[in-house]
Coordinates of C-alpha atoms (C1' of nucleotides) in Angstrom, one line a residue:
Chain L
X1 CA 83.3 149.6 155.0
X2 CA 85.8 147.1 156.3
X3 CA 86.7 144.1 154.2
X4 CA 85.4 140.6 154.9
X5 CA 87.1 137.6 153.5
X6 CA 86.5 133.9 153.9
X7 CA 88.0 130.5 153.4
X8 CA 85.7 127.7 152.9
X9 CA 87.3 124.3 153.3
X10 CA 85.4 121.0 153.2
X11 CA 86.0 118.7 156.1
X12 CA 88.5 116.3 154.5
X13 CA 90.4 115.3 157.6
X14 CA 93.6 117.2 156.8
X15 CA 94.8 120.7 156.0
X16 CA 96.1 120.8 152.4
X17 CA 99.1 122.9 151.7
X18 CA 97.5 124.6 148.7
X19 CA 94.4 125.4 150.8
X20 CA 96.5 126.9 153.5
X21 CA 98.1 129.3 151.1
X22 CA 94.8 130.4 149.8
X23 CA 93.6 130.9 153.4
X24 CA 96.8 132.7 154.2
X25 CA 96.4 135.2 151.4
X26 CA 92.8 135.9 152.6
X27 CA 94.0 136.3 156.1
X28 CA 96.9 138.5 155.3
X29 CA 94.9 140.9 153.3
X30 CA 92.2 141.0 156.0
X31 CA 94.8 141.8 158.7
X32 CA 96.5 144.3 156.5
X33 CA 93.2 146.2 155.8
X34 CA 91.6 145.6 159.1
X35 CA 88.5 143.4 158.6
X36 CA 87.1 140.0 159.4
X37 CA 88.4 136.7 158.2
X38 CA 85.6 134.1 158.2
X39 CA 86.0 130.4 158.2
X40 CA 83.0 128.6 156.7
X41 CA 82.7 124.9 156.4
X42 CA 81.6 123.6 153.0
X43 CA 79.9 120.4 154.0
X44 CA 77.0 120.3 151.6
X45 CA 78.2 117.0 150.2
X46 CA 76.9 114.8 153.1
X47 CA 78.5 111.7 151.7
X48 CA 81.9 113.1 152.2
X49 CA 81.1 114.8 155.4
X50 CA 82.6 113.4 158.6
X51 CA 82.4 115.7 161.7
X52 CA 85.7 114.4 163.1
X53 CA 87.3 115.4 159.8
X54 CA 87.0 119.1 160.8
X55 CA 89.2 119.0 163.9
X56 CA 92.5 118.6 162.0
X57 CA 91.7 121.6 159.9
X58 CA 90.9 123.8 162.8
X59 CA 93.9 122.6 164.7
X60 CA 96.1 123.2 161.7
X61 CA 95.1 126.8 161.3
X62 CA 95.5 127.5 165.0
X63 CA 98.9 125.9 165.0
X64 CA 99.9 128.1 162.1
X65 CA 98.6 131.2 163.9
X66 CA 96.0 131.8 161.3
X67 CA 93.1 132.7 163.6
X68 CA 89.6 133.2 162.1
X69 CA 87.4 136.0 163.4
X70 CA 84.2 134.2 162.7
X71 CA 83.5 130.5 162.2
X72 CA 83.4 127.2 164.0
X73 CA 84.2 127.3 167.7
X74 CA 84.5 131.1 167.8
X75 CA 81.0 131.8 166.5
X76 CA 79.9 135.2 165.2
X77 CA 76.8 137.1 164.1
X78 CA 76.1 134.7 161.2
X79 CA 76.0 131.4 163.0
X80 CA 76.0 128.6 161.9
X81 CA 79.2 128.6 159.8
X82 CA 78.4 125.2 158.4
X83 CA 76.7 124.9 155.1
X84 CA 74.9 121.9 156.3
X85 CA 73.2 124.1 158.8
X86 CA 72.2 126.7 156.3
X87 CA 70.2 124.6 153.9
X88 CA 67.0 126.6 154.3
X89 CA 68.8 129.7 153.1
X90 CA 69.8 128.1 149.9
X91 CA 66.3 126.6 149.4
X92 CA 64.8 130.0 149.9
X93 CA 67.2 131.6 147.4
X94 CA 66.6 128.9 144.8
X95 CA 62.8 129.2 145.1
X96 CA 63.0 133.0 144.8
X97 CA 65.0 132.5 141.6
X98 CA 62.4 130.1 140.4
X99 CA 59.6 132.6 141.2
X100 CA 61.5 135.3 139.2
X101 CA 61.9 133.0 136.3
X102 CA 65.7 133.1 136.7
X103 CA 65.9 129.4 137.4
X104 CA 63.8 126.4 136.3
X105 CA 63.1 122.9 137.3
X106 CA 64.9 120.3 135.2
X107 CA 63.2 116.9 134.9
X108 CA 65.9 115.4 132.7
X109 CA 67.1 112.0 133.9
X110 CA 70.7 111.1 134.6
X111 CA 70.6 108.8 131.6
X112 CA 69.4 111.6 129.3
X113 CA 72.0 114.0 130.6
X114 CA 74.7 111.4 130.1
X115 CA 73.7 110.6 126.6
X116 CA 73.6 114.3 125.7
X117 CA 77.0 114.7 127.1
X118 CA 78.3 111.8 125.2
X119 CA 76.9 113.1 122.0
X120 CA 78.6 116.5 122.6
X121 CA 81.8 114.6 123.3
X122 CA 81.6 112.6 120.1
X123 CA 81.0 115.8 118.1
X124 CA 84.1 117.3 119.9
X125 CA 82.2 120.2 121.2
X126 CA 81.7 121.4 124.8
X127 CA 78.5 120.2 126.4
X128 CA 76.4 123.2 127.3
X129 CA 73.3 122.2 129.2
X130 CA 70.0 123.9 128.4
X131 CA 67.0 122.2 130.1
X132 CA 63.8 121.9 128.2
X133 CA 61.9 124.1 130.7
X134 CA 64.3 127.0 130.7
X135 CA 62.0 129.1 128.5
X136 CA 58.8 127.8 129.9
X137 CA 56.7 130.3 131.8
X138 CA 57.7 130.9 135.4
X139 CA 54.2 130.3 136.7
X140 CA 54.0 126.9 135.0
X141 CA 57.5 126.0 136.2
X142 CA 56.5 126.9 139.7
X143 CA 53.3 124.8 139.6
X144 CA 55.3 121.8 138.2
X145 CA 57.9 122.2 140.8
X146 CA 55.4 122.3 143.7
X147 CA 53.7 119.3 142.4
X148 CA 56.9 117.4 141.7
X149 CA 60.1 118.8 143.1
X150 CA 63.1 118.4 140.7
X151 CA 66.6 119.6 140.6
X152 CA 66.7 123.4 139.9
X153 CA 69.0 124.9 137.4
X154 CA 70.0 128.5 136.9
X155 CA 69.0 130.0 133.7
X156 CA 72.1 131.5 132.1
X157 CA 71.1 134.4 129.9
X158 CA 71.8 134.1 126.2
X159 CA 74.1 136.3 124.1
X160 CA 75.6 138.1 127.0
X161 CA 79.2 138.7 127.8
X162 CA 79.9 137.5 131.3
X163 CA 82.5 139.7 132.9
X164 CA 84.8 139.1 135.9
X165 CA 87.0 142.0 136.9
X166 CA 89.7 140.1 138.7
X167 CA 92.2 141.8 141.0
X168 CA 94.9 139.5 139.8
X169 CA 93.8 138.2 136.4
X170 CA 92.5 141.5 135.2
X171 CA 89.3 141.7 133.1
X172 CA 88.2 138.2 132.2
X173 CA 85.3 137.7 129.8
X174 CA 83.2 134.7 128.7
X175 CA 80.4 134.3 126.2
X176 CA 77.3 133.3 128.1
X177 CA 76.3 131.0 125.3
X178 CA 79.3 128.9 126.3
X179 CA 78.2 128.5 129.9
X180 CA 75.8 125.6 130.7
X181 CA 72.9 126.1 133.0
X182 CA 74.4 125.0 136.4
X183 CA 72.4 122.9 138.8
X184 CA 71.9 124.9 142.0
X185 CA 69.6 122.7 144.1
X186 CA 69.1 119.0 144.2
X187 CA 65.6 117.5 144.2
X188 CA 66.0 116.7 147.9
X189 CA 66.7 120.3 148.7
X190 CA 70.5 120.1 149.2
X191 CA 72.4 122.9 147.5
X192 CA 75.4 122.6 145.3
X193 CA 78.6 124.2 146.1
X194 CA 78.6 126.9 143.5
X195 CA 75.2 128.1 144.6
X196 CA 75.6 127.7 148.3
X197 CA 78.9 129.5 148.1
X198 CA 77.3 132.5 146.5
X199 CA 74.3 132.6 148.8
X200 CA 76.7 132.4 151.8
X201 CA 79.1 135.0 150.4
X202 CA 76.1 137.3 150.1
X203 CA 74.6 136.5 153.5
X204 CA 78.0 136.7 155.3
X205 CA 78.7 140.0 153.6
X206 CA 81.9 138.9 152.0
X207 CA 83.6 141.7 150.1
X208 CA 86.7 140.0 148.7
X209 CA 86.8 136.5 147.4
X210 CA 90.4 135.3 147.2
X211 CA 90.5 131.7 145.9
X212 CA 92.5 129.4 143.7
X213 CA 92.6 130.0 139.9
X214 CA 90.8 126.8 139.2
X215 CA 87.6 128.6 140.3
X216 CA 87.8 131.3 137.7
X217 CA 85.7 129.5 135.1
X218 CA 83.0 128.9 137.8
X219 CA 82.9 132.5 138.5
X220 CA 81.1 133.5 135.2
X221 CA 78.1 131.4 136.3
X222 CA 78.4 132.8 139.8
X223 CA 78.2 136.4 138.5
X224 CA 74.8 135.5 137.1
X225 CA 73.8 134.2 140.6
X226 CA 75.0 137.4 142.3
X227 CA 73.0 139.4 139.8
X228 CA 69.9 137.3 140.1
X229 CA 70.0 137.5 143.9
X230 CA 70.2 141.3 143.5
X231 CA 73.5 142.1 145.1
X232 CA 76.6 143.9 143.9
X233 CA 79.6 141.8 143.0
X234 CA 82.3 141.2 145.6
X235 CA 85.9 141.7 144.5
X236 CA 87.5 138.6 143.1
X237 CA 91.1 137.6 143.2
X238 CA 92.0 134.3 141.6
X239 CA 95.4 133.4 142.8
X240 CA 97.6 131.0 140.8
X241 CA 97.6 127.4 141.8
X242 CA 100.4 125.6 143.7
X243 CA 102.1 123.0 141.6
X244 CA 103.8 119.8 142.7
X245 CA 107.5 120.0 143.4
X246 CA 109.6 120.5 140.2
X247 CA 106.4 120.1 138.2
X248 CA 103.9 122.0 136.2
X249 CA 101.0 119.9 137.6
X250 CA 98.7 121.2 140.3
X251 CA 99.4 120.0 143.8
X252 CA 96.1 118.1 143.9
X253 CA 94.1 116.6 146.8
X254 CA 93.5 113.6 144.6
X255 CA 96.3 111.1 144.3
X256 CA 98.2 112.4 147.3
X257 CA 99.4 108.9 148.1
X258 CA 102.2 109.2 145.6
X259 CA 103.9 111.8 147.8
X260 CA 104.6 109.2 150.5
X261 CA 107.8 108.1 149.0
X262 CA 110.4 105.8 150.7
X263 CA 112.3 108.9 151.9
X264 CA 109.1 110.5 153.3
X265 CA 108.3 107.2 155.0
X266 CA 111.8 107.0 156.4
X267 CA 111.5 110.5 157.9
X268 CA 108.2 109.6 159.5
X269 CA 109.7 106.4 160.8
X270 CA 112.6 108.3 162.3
X271 CA 110.2 110.4 164.5
X272 CA 108.4 107.3 165.7
X273 CA 105.6 106.6 163.2
X274 CA 105.0 103.0 162.3
X275 CA 104.2 102.0 158.8
X276 CA 100.7 101.1 159.9
X277 CA 100.1 104.6 161.2
X278 CA 101.5 106.1 158.1
X279 CA 99.1 104.2 155.9
X280 CA 96.1 104.8 158.2
X281 CA 96.5 108.5 158.6
X282 CA 96.0 110.4 155.4
X283 CA 97.5 113.6 156.9
X284 CA 100.9 112.0 157.2
X285 CA 101.7 113.3 153.8
X286 CA 103.9 116.1 152.5
X287 CA 100.9 117.8 150.9
X288 CA 99.4 118.5 154.3
X289 CA 100.4 120.8 157.1
X290 CA 100.3 118.1 159.7
X291 CA 103.2 116.3 158.1
X292 CA 105.5 119.3 158.7
X293 CA 104.2 119.7 162.2
X294 CA 104.9 116.1 163.0
X295 CA 108.5 116.5 161.7
X296 CA 109.1 119.5 163.9
X297 CA 108.9 122.4 161.4
X298 CA 108.2 125.8 163.0
X299 CA 104.8 127.1 161.9
X300 CA 106.3 130.5 161.2
X301 CA 108.5 129.0 158.6
X302 CA 105.6 127.4 156.8
X303 CA 103.6 130.6 156.8
X304 CA 106.6 132.5 155.5
X305 CA 107.3 130.0 152.8
X306 CA 103.7 129.8 151.7
X307 CA 103.4 133.5 151.6
X308 CA 106.4 133.8 149.4
X309 CA 105.0 131.2 147.0
X310 CA 103.3 133.5 144.6
X311 CA 103.9 136.7 146.5
X312 CA 107.0 138.8 147.0
X313 CA 107.8 141.7 149.2
X314 CA 110.5 143.1 147.0
X315 CA 113.4 142.0 144.9
X316 CA 115.4 140.3 147.7
X317 CA 113.6 139.7 151.0
X318 CA 113.0 136.0 151.8
X319 CA 112.8 136.0 155.6
X320 CA 109.5 137.9 156.4
X321 CA 108.1 137.5 159.9
X322 CA 104.4 137.5 160.1
X323 CA 103.9 141.1 161.4
X324 CA 106.0 142.3 158.5
X325 CA 104.0 140.3 156.1
X326 CA 100.8 141.7 157.4
X327 CA 102.2 145.2 157.2
X328 CA 103.2 144.8 153.5
X329 CA 100.9 142.2 151.9
X330 CA 99.1 143.3 148.8
X331 CA 97.4 141.5 145.9
X332 CA 99.3 143.7 143.5
X333 CA 102.4 141.8 144.3
X334 CA 100.8 138.4 143.8
X335 CA 102.2 136.6 140.8
X336 CA 100.2 135.7 137.8
X337 CA 101.6 132.3 137.1
X338 CA 101.5 129.0 139.0
X339 CA 104.3 128.2 141.5
X340 CA 105.9 124.9 142.3
X341 CA 106.1 123.9 145.9
X342 CA 109.8 123.6 146.9
X343 CA 110.4 121.4 150.0
X344 CA 114.1 122.4 150.0
X345 CA 113.3 126.1 150.4
X346 CA 110.8 125.4 153.1
X347 CA 113.4 123.3 155.0
X348 CA 115.9 126.2 154.7
X349 CA 113.4 128.6 156.1
X350 CA 112.6 126.3 158.9
X351 CA 116.3 126.4 159.9
X352 CA 116.3 130.2 159.7
X353 CA 113.4 130.5 162.1
X354 CA 114.9 127.9 164.4
X355 CA 118.1 130.0 164.6
X356 CA 116.2 132.9 166.2
X357 CA 114.0 130.8 168.4
X358 CA 114.5 131.6 172.1
X359 CA 116.0 128.7 174.2
X360 CA 112.9 128.0 176.3
X361 CA 110.8 127.6 173.2
X362 CA 113.4 125.4 171.7
X363 CA 113.3 123.2 174.7
X364 CA 109.6 123.1 174.8
X365 CA 109.5 122.1 171.1
X366 CA 112.1 119.4 171.4
X367 CA 110.8 117.6 174.5
X368 CA 107.8 116.0 172.8
X369 CA 110.1 114.5 170.2
X370 CA 112.4 113.1 172.8
X371 CA 109.4 111.6 174.6
X372 CA 108.1 110.0 171.5
X373 CA 111.5 108.5 170.8
X374 CA 111.4 107.1 174.4
X375 CA 114.6 109.0 175.3
X376 CA 113.1 110.7 178.2
X377 CA 110.1 110.2 180.6
X378 CA 106.8 111.8 180.2
X379 CA 107.5 114.1 183.0
X380 CA 111.2 114.7 183.0
X381 CA 112.8 115.6 186.4
X382 CA 114.8 118.9 186.7
X383 CA 118.1 117.1 186.1
X384 CA 116.9 115.6 182.8
X385 CA 115.5 119.0 181.8
X386 CA 118.9 120.6 182.5
X387 CA 120.7 117.9 180.6
X388 CA 118.4 118.4 177.6
X389 CA 119.0 122.1 177.8
X390 CA 122.7 121.6 177.7
X391 CA 122.4 119.3 174.7
X392 CA 120.2 121.7 172.8
X393 CA 122.6 124.5 173.6
X394 CA 125.6 122.5 172.4
X395 CA 123.7 121.5 169.3
X396 CA 123.3 125.1 168.4
X397 CA 122.3 125.7 164.8
X398 CA 122.4 121.9 164.0
X399 CA 118.8 121.8 165.0
X400 CA 116.7 122.9 162.1
X401 CA 113.6 120.9 162.9
X402 CA 112.6 119.9 166.4
X403 CA 112.9 116.3 165.4
X404 CA 116.6 116.7 164.7
X405 CA 117.0 116.6 168.5
X406 CA 116.3 112.8 168.5
X407 CA 119.5 111.8 166.6
X408 CA 121.5 114.5 168.3
X409 CA 120.6 113.7 171.8
X410 CA 120.4 109.9 171.6
X411 CA 124.1 109.3 172.6
X412 CA 123.7 111.5 175.7
X413 CA 120.4 110.1 176.8
X414 CA 121.1 106.4 176.4
X415 CA 123.4 104.6 178.7
X416 CA 124.7 102.3 176.0
X417 CA 125.8 103.8 172.7
X418 CA 125.7 102.1 169.4
X419 CA 128.8 102.7 167.4
X420 CA 128.2 103.1 163.7
X421 CA 130.0 100.5 161.8
X422 CA 131.6 102.9 159.2
X423 CA 132.7 105.2 162.0
X424 CA 134.2 102.3 163.9
X425 CA 136.0 101.1 160.8
X426 CA 137.3 104.4 159.9
X427 CA 138.3 105.9 163.2
X428 CA 138.7 103.2 165.8
X429 CA 140.1 100.3 163.8
X430 CA 143.0 102.0 162.2
X431 CA 146.5 100.9 163.3
X432 CA 147.9 102.7 166.3
X433 CA 144.5 104.2 167.4
X434 CA 144.2 102.0 170.5
X435 CA 147.6 103.2 171.8
X436 CA 146.8 106.8 171.0
X437 CA 143.5 106.7 172.8
X438 CA 145.0 104.9 175.7
X439 CA 147.7 107.4 176.3
X440 CA 145.2 110.3 175.8
X441 CA 142.9 108.6 178.3
X442 CA 145.7 108.7 180.9
X443 CA 146.1 112.4 180.3
X444 CA 142.4 113.2 180.4
X445 CA 142.0 111.4 183.7
X446 CA 144.2 114.1 185.2
X447 CA 142.1 116.9 183.9
X448 CA 140.9 119.0 186.7
X449 CA 138.4 120.6 186.6
X450 CA 136.8 118.5 183.9
X451 CA 135.5 121.4 181.8
X452 CA 135.8 122.7 178.3
X453 CA 138.7 125.0 178.9
X454 CA 140.8 122.5 180.7
X455 CA 140.1 119.7 178.2
X456 CA 140.8 121.9 175.3
X457 CA 144.1 122.8 176.8
X458 CA 144.8 119.2 177.6
X459 CA 144.0 117.9 174.1
X460 CA 146.2 120.5 172.4
X461 CA 149.0 119.9 174.7
X462 CA 148.7 116.2 174.0
X463 CA 148.8 116.8 170.3
X464 CA 151.8 118.9 170.5
X465 CA 153.7 116.4 172.6
X466 CA 152.8 113.6 170.2
X467 CA 153.2 115.8 167.1
X468 CA 149.6 115.0 166.1
X469 CA 147.1 116.9 164.1
X470 CA 144.1 117.6 166.4
X471 CA 141.8 116.1 163.9
X472 CA 143.5 112.7 164.1
X473 CA 142.7 112.5 167.7
X474 CA 139.4 114.3 167.8
X475 CA 137.5 112.0 165.5
X476 CA 138.3 108.7 167.2
X477 CA 137.4 110.3 170.6
X478 CA 134.2 111.6 169.2
X479 CA 133.3 108.1 167.9
X480 CA 134.2 106.7 171.3
X481 CA 132.0 109.2 173.1
X482 CA 129.0 109.3 170.8
X483 CA 129.3 106.4 168.4
X484 CA 129.2 108.7 165.4
X485 CA 131.7 110.8 163.6
X486 CA 129.5 113.8 163.3
X487 CA 128.3 115.8 166.2
X488 CA 128.9 118.9 168.1
X489 CA 132.1 120.3 169.5
X490 CA 134.2 117.7 171.3
X491 CA 134.5 119.7 174.5
X492 CA 130.8 120.3 174.7
X493 CA 130.4 116.6 174.3
X494 CA 132.8 115.9 177.2
X495 CA 131.1 118.5 179.3
X496 CA 127.6 117.1 178.7
X497 CA 128.7 113.5 179.3
X498 CA 130.7 114.4 182.5
X499 CA 133.9 112.9 183.7
X500 CA 132.9 109.4 184.6
X501 CA 130.8 108.6 181.6
X502 CA 133.4 110.2 179.2
X503 CA 136.2 108.1 180.7
X504 CA 134.2 105.0 180.7
X505 CA 133.2 105.4 177.0
X506 CA 136.8 106.0 176.0
X507 CA 138.0 103.0 178.0
X508 CA 135.3 100.9 176.2
X509 CA 136.4 102.2 172.8
X510 CA 140.0 101.1 173.6
X511 CA 138.8 97.5 173.9
X512 CA 137.0 97.7 170.5
X513 CA 139.9 99.5 168.9
X514 CA 142.6 97.2 170.2
Chain G
rG1 C1' 87.9 118.7 121.9
rG2 C1' 85.4 123.9 123.3
rC3 C1' 86.4 127.9 126.5
rC4 C1' 89.7 130.4 129.8
rC5 C1' 94.4 131.4 132.0
rU6 C1' 99.8 131.5 132.1
rA7 C1' 105.0 131.8 130.0
rU8 C1' 112.5 135.2 133.3
rC9 C1' 118.1 130.4 135.9
rG10 C1' 116.4 123.2 138.1
rU11 C1' 112.8 125.9 141.8
rC12 C1' 110.8 130.6 144.2
rU13 C1' 111.2 135.4 142.4
rA14 C1' 112.9 141.0 140.9
rG15 C1' 111.8 143.5 136.5
rA16 C1' 105.5 148.3 134.7
rG17 C1' 110.3 150.7 127.3
rG18 C1' 116.5 152.9 128.2
rC19 C1' 119.2 152.0 135.4
rC20 C1' 119.5 144.7 132.4
rU21 C1' 126.7 142.7 129.7
rA22 C1' 118.8 140.6 133.6
rG23 C1' 119.2 141.4 140.4
rG24 C1' 118.2 138.3 144.9
rA25 C1' 117.0 133.5 147.3
rC26 C1' 116.8 128.0 147.6
rG27 C1' 119.3 124.0 145.6
rU28 C1' 124.1 122.5 143.1
rA29 C1' 129.7 122.8 142.6
rG30 C1' 134.4 124.7 144.3
rC31 C1' 137.4 127.3 147.8
rC32 C1' 138.2 129.5 152.8
rC33 C1' 137.3 128.9 158.1
rU34 C1' 137.5 124.5 161.2
rC35 C1' 138.2 118.9 165.9
rU36 C1' 133.7 116.2 162.3
rC37 C1' 129.0 118.1 161.1
rA38 C1' 126.2 122.5 161.1
rA39 C1' 126.7 127.7 160.7
rG40 C1' 129.5 131.6 158.4
rG41 C1' 132.5 133.9 154.3
rC42 C1' 133.9 134.0 149.1
rU43 C1' 133.4 132.2 144.1
rA44 C1' 131.2 129.6 139.9
rA45 C1' 127.7 127.4 136.7
rG46 C1' 122.6 128.6 135.6
rA47 C1' 117.0 132.1 132.6
rC48 C1' 114.0 136.4 129.5
rU49 C1' 109.9 129.7 124.8
rC50 C1' 110.0 130.9 119.5
rG51 C1' 108.6 134.2 115.3
rG52 C1' 106.8 138.7 113.6
rG53 C1' 105.7 143.7 114.5
rU54 C1' 105.5 148.9 117.3
rU55 C1' 109.8 152.0 118.9
rC56 C1' 115.8 155.6 118.2
rG57 C1' 115.5 151.6 121.9
rA58 C1' 111.7 145.7 124.3
rA59 C1' 112.4 140.6 129.3
rU60 C1' 108.9 144.7 129.5
rC61 C1' 103.7 146.9 124.5
rC62 C1' 100.8 144.3 120.2
rC63 C1' 99.9 140.0 117.1
rG64 C1' 100.8 134.9 116.0
rA65 C1' 102.9 130.1 117.0
rU66 C1' 104.4 126.7 120.6
rA67 C1' 104.3 124.7 125.3
rG68 C1' 102.1 124.2 130.1
rG69 C1' 98.0 124.6 133.2
rG70 C1' 92.8 125.2 134.7
rU71 C1' 87.8 124.1 133.6
rC72 C1' 83.7 122.0 131.1
rA73 C1' 79.7 117.0 137.5
rC74 C1' 73.1 116.0 141.1
rC75 C1' 82.5 117.1 143.9
rA76 C1' 84.0 121.0 146.8

RNA sequence: GGCCCUAUCGUCUAGAGGCCUAGGACGUAGCCCUCUCAAGGCUAAGACUCGGGUUCGAAUCCCGAUAGGGUCACCA
């Protein structure tokens, strides 16, 4: 029997980092063992459900390369893969439990429940719900329900030890007397997540349920449902949660707004997002995948990073391409304790993947960022493309994120450069600089051909003649050519700019300098 | 509060009783290389939560304390 796993997101409008990791572990195990990975949409809560909120999730997974074998848009033998389209299934299952006396209708009002809960709270004990009809005869319960439909609750058996054999947590036990009777179906026939989830897992033939640790305590009640529905238990693996950076708190979907700090906002601004867009889109947030995509992170880096968050290949390997990951992934090497999300390490990994990215892919990745920054046209002509290529090539390993191209390429794609005030002060305004640049300009004008080798030779010769350290000349020239004191090799810079533009910029700098 | 889970450098981790004077990685600091930056090379600081056992021997097993987290919804 092949394994079947699933990931069941609710359509929230964004793909959460923690969720992706859970999905990834499911996917990796499935690929490793050769089975099907199912995407199922948990949209039972109609209030929260917006159809357009699904697209970002699907797009996110596709971008990451995590392809589902069954689910929305790809279909499969168990269509539909939306819980909203499977309501009948849950209703049937709930009624069948009712008929067997394993569930009962509960006519308690919200007010009654609330006051019971409050009472328990005041007495500092856990509230364990037991509806009045749980021990009533099943026939009578059925008659009452038919006459007057009410919410249906599962009848948790008394004095039993509920057992979850977890692939990661080991054998976990819970006294059934400490588990309240969970609601499984609302009076209007809509199922609740914990019930719908089990019914679907059974109907979809899910063999391994890999999910976040926070679901472990739900699992005890779910084991009762599995048993009541007459199927064998799937294998459970409750993976540790992802914590906030440098924190012991869960990286939660609630309260995500706090991650949009001034630094985050500045990064988003720098790739062209307005403050308005940032506040209107809830996926422009470091807790979502879209954020990293918009900043130009390579998807492979995110997958690699997330896989290593809680899982390790061995005692030293950090860089693990996806095929390798699939070949070696195992639940045995998933850690037992929560892990904090570390943006710094993700950033480093993004750079590592960028280093090995072929040039054509690098160009393809950079172009959209240049367009968004209005540095090139929508449909760049061959000359522009060639220029961009030479810039990317000269930038080398300075590009870690695609968005890095914006700052790096700006001096070459704009006809007028802005000279940074500090750079101007430090490298152009110092005494004697104007004269030095002027005489260097005279020498450079003679350079023929105007290429790296000749210019390199020319500069070193000049420095020897004037008894100058190359650095003393290079920095002012760099500022003259690009407006900043950091950038790529000076001769690459000359070569990209070309003779005329280079000479013009140096001449302009002499005026500023002198 | 009840119940459950977890506990190695700031962070991610290796470690399944002797290979551990605890290894790697990110980050940090310093040095080297160098036309700046990036990359690269070298070096440094930096951890077994605490207390009891078990054992010839414990980061590793057991118990307890402590701390953190999760969960107790007509949310998913």
